[in-house]
CSV table of C-alpha atoms in Angstrom, one decimal:
chain,number,residue,atom,x,y,z
U,1,MET,CA,-5.4,70.6,30.3
U,2,GLY,CA,-4.4,68.3,27.4
U,3,SER,CA,-1.3,68.0,25.4
U,4,THR,CA,-2.4,70.6,23.2
U,5,ALA,CA,-0.1,73.1,24.9
U,6,CYS,CA,2.8,70.6,24.2
U,7,GLU,CA,2.2,70.4,20.1
U,8,ALA,CA,1.8,74.0,19.7
U,9,PRO,CA,4.4,77.0,20.3
U,10,ALA,CA,2.9,78.7,23.1
U,11,ARG,CA,3.1,82.7,24.0
U,12,ALA,CA,4.7,83.3,27.4
U,13,ARG,CA,5.9,86.3,29.7
U,14,ALA,CA,8.8,85.0,32.0
U,15,PRO,CA,10.0,87.3,34.8
U,16,ARG,CA,13.5,88.5,33.9
U,17,HIS,CA,15.8,86.1,37.0
U,18,LEU,CA,15.0,82.7,37.3
U,19,GLY,CA,16.9,81.9,40.1
U,20,ARG,CA,20.5,80.2,40.3
U,21,GLY,CA,22.1,78.6,37.2
U,22,GLY,CA,18.9,80.1,35.7
U,23,GLY,CA,20.7,82.6,33.1
U,24,GLU,CA,20.2,79.9,30.2
U,25,ARG,CA,16.6,79.4,31.0
U,26,ALA,CA,16.3,83.6,31.2
U,27,ARG,CA,17.4,83.7,28.2
U,28,LEU,CA,15.0,80.7,26.4
U,29,LEU,CA,12.3,81.6,28.1
U,30,ALA,CA,11.9,85.3,29.0
U,31,ALA,CA,10.4,88.1,26.8
U,32,PRO,CA,13.0,90.8,25.7
U,33,GLY,CA,11.1,93.8,26.6
U,34,GLU,CA,8.7,94.7,29.7
U,35,GLY,CA,5.3,93.7,29.0
U,36,GLN,CA,5.9,92.1,25.4
U,37,ARG,CA,5.3,88.8,24.7
U,38,GLU,CA,6.8,86.1,22.6
U,39,ALA,CA,6.3,82.8,21.4
U,40,VAL,CA,8.3,80.2,23.2
U,41,ASP,CA,9.8,77.2,21.5
U,42,PHE,CA,9.4,74.4,24.2
U,43,SER,CA,12.1,72.5,21.8
U,44,LEU,CA,14.7,75.0,23.1
U,45,LEU,CA,14.5,73.4,26.4
U,46,ASP,CA,16.0,70.4,25.1
U,47,SER,CA,19.4,71.9,25.2
U,48,VAL,CA,19.0,72.4,29.1
U,49,PRO,CA,21.0,70.4,31.3
U,50,ASP,CA,18.5,69.9,33.7
U,51,ALA,CA,15.1,68.4,34.0
U,52,MET,CA,12.4,70.7,33.1
U,53,VAL,CA,9.2,70.4,33.9
U,54,ILE,CA,6.3,73.2,33.5
U,55,ALA,CA,2.8,73.0,35.2
U,56,ASP,CA,-0.1,75.6,35.6
U,57,GLU,CA,-1.7,76.6,38.5
U,58,HIS,CA,-4.0,73.6,39.0
U,59,GLY,CA,-0.4,71.2,39.1
U,60,GLU,CA,-1.3,69.9,35.3
U,61,ILE,CA,1.8,69.5,33.5
U,62,VAL,CA,2.5,71.5,30.7
U,63,HIS,CA,5.7,70.6,29.1
U,64,ALA,CA,8.3,68.3,29.9
U,65,ASN,CA,11.7,68.7,28.2
U,66,ARG,CA,14.1,65.4,26.6
U,67,GLU,CA,16.0,65.4,29.8
U,68,ALA,CA,12.5,65.4,32.4
U,69,GLU,CA,12.0,62.2,29.7
U,70,ARG,CA,15.3,60.7,31.0
U,71,LEU,CA,15.2,61.4,34.6
U,72,PHE,CA,11.8,60.3,35.4
U,73,GLY,CA,11.3,57.8,32.7
U,74,TRP,CA,8.0,59.0,31.5
U,75,PRO,CA,7.8,59.9,27.5
U,76,ARG,CA,6.3,63.5,27.9
U,77,SER,CA,3.3,63.1,25.6
U,78,GLU,CA,2.3,60.8,28.4
U,79,LEU,CA,3.3,63.6,31.1
U,80,ALA,CA,1.1,66.3,29.4
U,81,GLY,CA,-2.2,66.7,31.2
U,82,ARG,CA,-1.1,64.5,34.5
U,83,PRO,CA,-0.4,66.3,37.8
U,84,ILE,CA,2.7,67.4,38.6
U,85,GLU,CA,2.3,65.0,42.1
U,86,ILE,CA,2.8,62.2,39.8
U,87,LEU,CA,6.5,62.5,39.6
U,88,LEU,CA,6.6,62.8,43.5
U,89,PRO,CA,6.9,59.7,46.2
U,90,SER,CA,3.5,59.0,47.4
U,91,ARG,CA,3.8,60.8,51.2
U,92,PHE,CA,4.9,64.2,50.2
U,93,ARG,CA,2.1,64.6,47.6
U,94,ALA,CA,-0.6,66.1,49.7
U,95,GLU,CA,2.0,68.4,51.6
U,96,HIS,CA,3.3,69.4,47.7
U,97,ARG,CA,-0.5,70.2,46.5
U,98,ALA,CA,-0.8,72.5,49.5
U,99,HIS,CA,2.7,73.8,48.9
U,100,ARG,CA,1.8,74.4,45.2
U,101,THR,CA,-1.3,76.5,46.3
U,102,GLY,CA,0.6,78.7,48.6
U,103,TYR,CA,3.3,79.2,45.7
U,104,HIS,CA,1.1,80.4,43.2
U,105,ALA,CA,-0.8,82.9,45.7
U,106,ALA,CA,2.6,84.7,46.1
U,107,PRO,CA,5.0,83.4,43.1
U,108,ARG,CA,8.6,84.1,43.4
U,109,THR,CA,12.2,82.6,42.6
U,110,ARG,CA,13.3,79.7,44.3
U,111,PRO,CA,16.7,78.8,43.5
U,112,MET,CA,18.5,75.4,43.7
U,113,GLY,CA,21.0,74.2,46.6
U,114,LEU,CA,18.7,75.6,49.8
U,115,GLY,CA,19.4,72.8,51.9
U,116,LEU,CA,16.2,71.2,51.3
U,117,ASP,CA,16.0,67.1,51.2
U,118,LEU,CA,13.7,66.7,48.5
U,119,SER,CA,13.0,63.5,46.3
U,120,GLY,CA,11.7,62.6,42.2
U,121,LEU,CA,9.8,59.7,41.9
U,122,ARG,CA,10.8,57.5,38.5
U,123,LYS,CA,7.8,56.0,36.4
U,124,ASP,CA,9.0,52.5,37.3
U,125,GLY,CA,8.9,53.6,41.1
U,126,ALA,CA,12.4,54.6,41.8
U,127,GLU,CA,13.5,57.5,43.9
U,128,PHE,CA,16.3,59.9,43.7
U,129,ALA,CA,17.4,62.6,45.6
U,130,ALA,CA,16.9,65.7,43.5
U,131,GLU,CA,17.5,69.8,44.2
U,132,ILE,CA,14.6,71.5,42.6
U,133,SER,CA,14.4,75.3,41.6
U,134,LEU,CA,10.9,77.0,41.0
U,135,SER,CA,10.3,80.4,38.5
U,136,PRO,CA,7.2,81.7,38.1
U,137,ILE,CA,6.2,82.2,34.0
U,138,GLU,CA,3.1,83.1,31.7
U,139,VAL,CA,1.9,80.5,28.9
U,140,ASP,CA,-0.9,81.5,26.9
U,141,GLY,CA,-1.9,84.1,29.9
U,142,ARG,CA,-1.9,81.2,32.3
U,143,ARG,CA,0.3,81.4,35.4
U,144,CYS,CA,2.5,78.5,35.3
U,145,VAL,CA,5.8,77.3,36.9
U,146,VAL,CA,8.9,75.9,35.6
U,147,ALA,CA,10.7,73.6,37.7
U,148,ALA,CA,14.5,72.7,37.2
U,149,VAL,CA,15.2,69.1,38.6
U,150,ARG,CA,18.7,68.0,38.9
U,151,ASP,CA,19.2,64.3,40.0
U,152,VAL,CA,22.0,64.6,43.2
U,153,THR,CA,22.0,61.0,44.1
U,154,ASP,CA,25.4,60.4,43.6
U,155,ARG,CA,26.7,63.6,45.3
U,156,LYS,CA,24.5,62.9,48.7
U,157,LEU,CA,26.1,59.5,48.7
U,158,LEU,CA,29.2,61.1,48.5
U,159,GLU,CA,28.5,63.6,51.2
U,160,GLY,CA,26.8,61.0,53.3
U,161,ARG,CA,30.4,58.9,52.9
U,162,ALA,CA,32.4,61.9,53.9
U,163,ARG,CA,30.5,62.3,56.9
U,164,LEU,CA,30.7,58.9,58.1
U,165,TRP,CA,34.6,58.9,57.1
U,166,SER,CA,34.7,62.7,59.2
U,167,LYS,CA,32.9,60.9,62.4
U,168,ALA,CA,35.2,57.6,62.0
U,169,GLN,CA,38.2,60.2,62.3
U,170,ASP,CA,36.9,61.9,65.3
U,171,GLU,CA,36.3,58.6,66.6
U,172,VAL,CA,39.7,57.5,66.1
U,173,ARG,CA,41.2,60.7,67.4
U,174,GLU,CA,38.7,60.7,70.7
U,175,ARG,CA,39.8,56.7,71.4
U,176,ASP,CA,43.5,57.5,70.5
U,177,GLU,CA,43.5,60.8,73.0
U,178,PHE,CA,41.7,58.5,75.7
U,179,LEU,CA,44.1,56.1,75.5
U,180,SER,CA,47.2,58.2,75.9
U,181,VAL,CA,45.0,60.2,78.8
U,182,ALA,CA,44.2,56.8,80.5
U,183,SER,CA,47.8,55.4,80.2
U,184,HIS,CA,49.3,58.3,81.9
U,185,GLU,CA,46.3,58.9,84.6
U,186,LEU,CA,47.5,55.1,85.3
U,187,ARG,CA,50.7,55.1,85.4
U,188,THR,CA,51.3,57.7,87.8
U,189,PRO,CA,49.6,56.0,90.6
U,190,VAL,CA,51.7,52.4,89.6
U,191,THR,CA,54.6,54.6,89.6
U,192,ALA,CA,54.0,56.0,93.0
U,193,LEU,CA,53.0,52.1,94.1
U,194,GLN,CA,56.3,50.9,92.9
U,195,LEU,CA,58.2,53.8,94.8
U,196,GLN,CA,56.4,53.1,98.2
U,197,LEU,CA,57.0,49.4,97.7
U,198,GLN,CA,61.0,49.9,97.2
U,199,LEU,CA,60.9,52.3,100.8
U,200,LEU,CA,59.0,49.5,102.4
U,201,HIS,CA,61.4,46.7,101.1
U,202,ARG,CA,64.1,49.3,102.5
U,203,LEU,CA,62.7,49.8,106.1
U,204,ALA,CA,62.4,45.7,106.3
U,205,ALA,CA,65.8,45.2,105.9
U,206,ARG,CA,66.6,47.6,108.1
U,207,GLY,CA,65.2,45.1,110.9
U,208,LYS,CA,64.8,48.2,113.2
U,209,ASP,CA,62.4,48.6,116.3
U,210,ASP,CA,60.9,52.0,114.4
U,211,VAL,CA,60.0,50.4,111.6
U,212,PRO,CA,56.3,49.9,112.2
U,213,ARG,CA,56.1,53.4,113.2
U,214,LEU,CA,57.8,54.4,109.8
U,215,LEU,CA,55.8,51.5,107.8
U,216,GLU,CA,52.3,53.4,108.6
U,217,PRO,CA,52.1,56.5,106.7
U,218,ARG,CA,53.8,54.1,103.5
U,219,VAL,CA,50.7,52.2,104.0
U,220,GLU,CA,48.5,55.0,103.8
U,221,ALA,CA,50.0,56.1,100.7
U,222,LEU,CA,49.7,53.0,99.1
U,223,GLU,CA,46.1,52.6,100.4
U,224,ARG,CA,45.3,56.0,98.3
U,225,GLN,CA,47.5,55.0,95.3
U,226,THR,CA,45.5,51.6,95.2
U,227,ARG,CA,42.0,53.7,95.5
U,228,ARG,CA,43.0,55.7,92.9
U,229,ILE,CA,43.5,52.9,90.4
U,230,ALA,CA,40.2,51.3,91.6
U,231,LEU,CA,38.6,54.6,90.7
U,232,LEU,CA,39.9,54.7,87.7
U,233,VAL,CA,39.0,51.3,86.5
U,234,ASN,CA,35.7,51.8,87.8
U,235,GLU,CA,35.1,54.7,85.8
U,236,LEU,CA,36.1,52.9,82.6
U,237,LEU,CA,33.9,49.8,83.5
U,238,ASP,CA,30.9,52.2,84.4
U,239,VAL,CA,31.4,54.0,81.1
U,240,SER,CA,31.5,50.6,79.0
U,241,ARG,CA,28.0,49.4,81.0
U,242,MET,CA,26.7,52.7,80.2
U,243,ARG,CA,27.2,52.4,76.5
U,244,LEU,CA,25.6,48.8,76.5
U,245,GLY,CA,22.9,49.8,78.8
U,246,ARG,CA,23.6,47.8,81.3
U,247,LEU,CA,23.7,50.0,84.6
U,248,GLU,CA,21.7,48.5,87.2
U,249,LEU,CA,20.3,50.6,90.2
U,250,ARG,CA,19.3,48.7,93.7
U,251,TYR,CA,16.8,50.7,95.2
U,252,GLU,CA,16.7,51.5,98.8
U,253,ALA,CA,15.4,53.6,101.6
U,254,LEU,CA,18.1,56.6,102.4
U,255,ASP,CA,18.6,60.2,103.9
U,256,LEU,CA,20.6,61.9,100.9
U,257,ALA,CA,22.4,63.7,103.9
U,258,ASP,CA,23.3,60.6,104.9
U,259,VAL,CA,25.3,59.6,101.7
U,260,VAL,CA,26.7,63.0,101.1
U,261,ARG,CA,28.1,63.1,104.7
U,262,GLY,CA,29.6,59.6,104.0
U,263,ALA,CA,31.4,60.4,100.9
U,264,ALA,CA,32.6,63.6,101.9
U,265,ALA,CA,34.3,61.5,105.2
U,266,GLN,CA,36.2,59.2,102.2
U,267,VAL,CA,37.2,62.5,100.2
U,268,ARG,CA,38.3,64.6,103.1
U,269,GLU,CA,41.7,63.7,103.1
U,270,GLU,CA,42.5,64.3,99.1
U,271,VAL,CA,40.2,67.8,99.7
U,272,ALA,CA,42.6,68.5,102.4
U,273,ARG,CA,45.4,68.1,100.3
U,274,SER,CA,44.0,70.6,97.6
U,275,GLY,CA,44.3,73.4,100.3
U,276,SER,CA,40.0,73.2,100.4
U,277,VAL,CA,37.8,72.1,103.0
U,278,LEU,CA,34.0,71.2,103.0
U,279,GLN,CA,31.2,73.4,104.8
U,280,LEU,CA,28.4,70.7,104.9
U,281,ASP,CA,24.9,72.4,105.2
U,282,LEU,CA,22.8,68.7,104.9
U,283,ALA,CA,19.1,69.0,105.6
U,284,ARG,CA,17.3,65.6,106.0
U,285,ALA,CA,16.2,64.6,102.4
U,286,PRO,CA,14.6,60.6,102.6
U,287,GLY,CA,14.0,59.1,99.3
U,288,ARG,CA,14.4,55.6,97.7
U,289,TRP,CA,18.0,55.8,95.6
U,290,ASP,CA,20.7,53.4,95.0
U,291,ARG,CA,23.5,54.2,97.7
U,292,MET,CA,26.6,53.0,95.8
U,293,ARG,CA,25.7,55.4,92.6
U,294,LEU,CA,24.7,58.1,94.3
U,295,GLU,CA,28.1,57.7,96.7
U,296,GLN,CA,29.5,57.8,93.2
U,297,VAL,CA,27.7,60.9,91.6
U,298,VAL,CA,28.4,63.0,95.0
U,299,THR,CA,32.5,62.0,95.1
U,300,ASN,CA,33.0,63.0,91.8
U,301,LEU,CA,31.3,66.1,92.2
U,302,LEU,CA,33.6,67.1,95.5
U,303,LEU,CA,36.6,66.0,94.0
U,304,ASN,CA,35.9,68.0,91.0
U,305,ALA,CA,35.5,70.9,93.1
U,306,SER,CA,38.5,70.6,95.0
U,307,LYS,CA,40.6,69.8,91.8
U,308,PHE,CA,39.2,73.3,89.8
U,309,GLY,CA,38.4,75.3,93.5
U,310,GLN,CA,42.0,76.7,94.0
U,311,GLY,CA,42.4,76.0,97.7
U,312,LYS,CA,38.9,77.5,98.5
U,313,PRO,CA,36.4,76.4,100.9
U,314,ILE,CA,33.8,74.0,99.4
U,315,ALA,CA,30.3,74.4,100.2
U,316,VAL,CA,28.0,71.1,100.2
U,317,GLU,CA,23.8,71.8,100.6
U,318,VAL,CA,21.0,69.3,100.9
U,319,GLU,CA,17.3,70.3,101.2
U,320,ALA,CA,14.3,68.0,100.7
U,321,ASP,CA,11.5,70.4,98.6
U,322,GLY,CA,8.4,68.5,98.1
U,323,PRO,CA,8.5,65.3,95.9
U,324,ARG,CA,12.5,66.3,95.0
U,325,ALA,CA,16.0,66.6,96.8
U,326,ARG,CA,18.5,68.7,96.1
U,327,LEU,CA,22.6,68.6,96.2
U,328,ARG,CA,24.4,71.5,95.5
U,329,VAL,CA,28.5,71.5,95.8
U,330,THR,CA,29.5,75.2,95.3
U,331,ASP,CA,33.6,76.1,94.7
U,332,GLN,CA,35.1,79.6,94.4
U,333,GLY,CA,37.5,78.7,91.8
U,334,MET,CA,38.4,79.2,88.1
U,335,GLY,CA,34.3,78.9,86.9
U,336,ILE,CA,33.5,77.5,83.7
U,337,ALA,CA,32.3,79.8,80.6
U,338,PRO,CA,29.1,79.6,79.4
U,339,GLU,CA,29.7,77.6,76.2
U,340,HIS,CA,31.6,75.2,77.9
U,341,HIS,CA,28.5,74.3,80.1
U,342,ALA,CA,27.3,71.6,78.0
U,343,ARG,CA,30.7,70.2,77.3
U,344,VAL,CA,32.2,69.3,80.7
U,345,PHE,CA,28.9,66.6,80.9
U,346,GLU,CA,30.5,64.6,77.6
U,347,ARG,CA,32.7,61.8,78.0
U,348,PHE,CA,36.6,62.4,77.5
U,349,GLU,CA,35.8,66.4,78.0
U,350,ARG,CA,37.1,69.2,80.1
U,351,ALA,CA,37.2,72.8,79.7
U,352,VAL,CA,40.3,73.0,80.8
U,353,PRO,CA,43.8,71.6,79.0
U,354,ILE,CA,44.6,68.0,80.2
U,355,ALA,CA,47.9,69.1,80.7
U,356,ASN,CA,47.1,71.6,83.8
U,357,TYR,CA,44.8,68.8,85.2
U,358,GLY,CA,44.7,65.2,84.9
U,359,GLY,CA,41.7,62.9,85.4
U,360,LEU,CA,40.0,61.1,82.7
U,361,GLY,CA,37.2,63.5,81.8
U,362,LEU,CA,34.5,61.1,83.0
U,363,GLY,CA,33.8,61.6,86.2
U,364,LEU,CA,30.9,64.4,85.2
U,365,TYR,CA,29.7,62.3,82.4
U,366,VAL,CA,29.3,59.7,84.8
U,367,ALA,CA,27.5,61.4,87.4
U,368,ARG,CA,25.1,62.8,84.5
U,369,GLN,CA,24.1,59.1,83.3
U,370,VAL,CA,23.6,58.1,87.3
U,371,VAL,CA,21.2,61.0,88.0
U,372,ALA,CA,19.3,60.6,84.6
U,373,ALA,CA,19.0,56.8,85.5
U,374,HIS,CA,17.6,58.1,88.5
U,375,GLY,CA,15.3,60.3,86.7
U,376,GLY,CA,16.7,63.2,87.8
U,377,GLU,CA,18.8,66.5,86.7
U,378,ILE,CA,22.2,68.2,87.0
U,379,ARG,CA,23.3,71.3,86.0
U,380,VAL,CA,26.0,73.9,86.3
U,381,GLU,CA,25.7,77.3,87.0
U,382,SER,CA,29.4,78.8,86.6
U,383,LEU,CA,31.3,82.2,84.6
U,384,PRO,CA,34.7,82.5,84.3
U,385,GLY,CA,36.3,83.8,87.7
U,386,ALA,CA,33.1,83.1,89.8
U,387,GLY,CA,33.4,79.6,90.5
U,388,ALA,CA,30.4,77.2,90.0
U,389,THR,CA,27.6,75.6,91.5
U,390,PHE,CA,26.7,71.8,90.2
U,391,THR,CA,23.1,70.9,91.3
U,392,VAL,CA,21.8,67.8,91.3
U,393,GLU,CA,17.8,67.5,91.6
U,394,LEU,CA,16.1,63.7,92.3
U,395,PRO,CA,12.9,62.8,92.7
U,396,ARG,CA,12.3,61.2,96.4
U,397,ASP,CA,10.6,58.3,94.8
U,398,PRO,CA,11.9,57.2,91.5
U,399,PRO,CA,8.9,56.3,88.9
U,400,GLY,CA,9.1,53.0,87.7
U,401,GLU,CA,12.2,52.0,90.2
U,402,HIS,CA,12.4,48.9,88.3
U,403,ALA,CA,12.4,49.7,84.7
U,404,PRO,CA,16.1,49.5,82.6
U,405,ALA,CA,17.8,52.7,83.3
U,406,ALA,CA,17.6,55.1,80.9
U,407,LEU,CA,21.2,56.4,79.7
U,408,ASP,CA,22.9,58.5,77.8
U,409,ALA,CA,20.2,61.2,78.3
U,410,PRO,CA,21.0,65.0,78.2
U,411,ALA,CA,21.9,67.1,80.8
U,412,VAL,CA,20.3,70.1,82.1
U,413,HIS,CA,22.0,73.5,81.6
């Protein structure tokens, strides 16, 4: 199609509705009565604030208004008869041709603001973010489409900055909450250490024969608080390493049952103080893993179960299943709502209020990262009031065990 469509008034029949914000365009283009035809004066489109481009079903540009000239940088006399794809970045042109064919097979009004990421191309090669509405129309008995184009680059930039600001605010809130929780968690054992040391000083000052007998439980209490501080500090260091991708695994031949048995022995006293007991059902499950890291996973799961297990027995199972080894830790506590299953594996996240239960909210996050680094999976099955089962599955012979650990992998739920 040549430029004659732009030089003389054309005959057109438009649908009654041309989409959001299309009232003015409808007034300019639509016929006054059903089945009637009325000459379209394209010059009226110059009063529309949006860029308006009319193209036929073959994709040839029929007309462009003054705002389209300004937006795209093309004189309308040069646009007439050119393919509409000239106004699109080259990477979108083939796809647009296919969409154009489909649109004309079933023409319909498509309003602006549908959340699509669209781009326009100026004559000088500059791209801009665009919103585009489409409305079918007839010109001289031929099916055409009116595209109203709006440059939304500035708005997109503002929206992007708003998202970055919101993200930064969230990170600041997360940091402040973490610092508050971490300071509380570290202060608690430090205070306990100070009290125990004061008692030791008093006992030492007594100089009586029963001092050694009285010292033993105090020393044990000091050891417990020291272990607690070490665990908190190690969790913080591990999170830092994981964020930097520096978690190293030292593989060796192990039996997962032995690892679980050793971890259970280390936490048995703390589990007992919560009122729970560990019920072990450990079948042999040999494989190649990092002993220290696996002990860390098991310890976190056992302590988590004792914290939320409401003083009831905790079942711990290990089994080999072909090329994989499986660990299950099941408590009979309060349970976790399905909508919180994913959250419990994130940093500083809990499914319960901080005020009710201590901890940094890092144990399950660290467990997930260590399991993922071994090429394994961790998941939780739980309902409120029905306890929780955490399942860890590990490849017994991890592929690429000398490759860097893959961190921040998603949990499987």
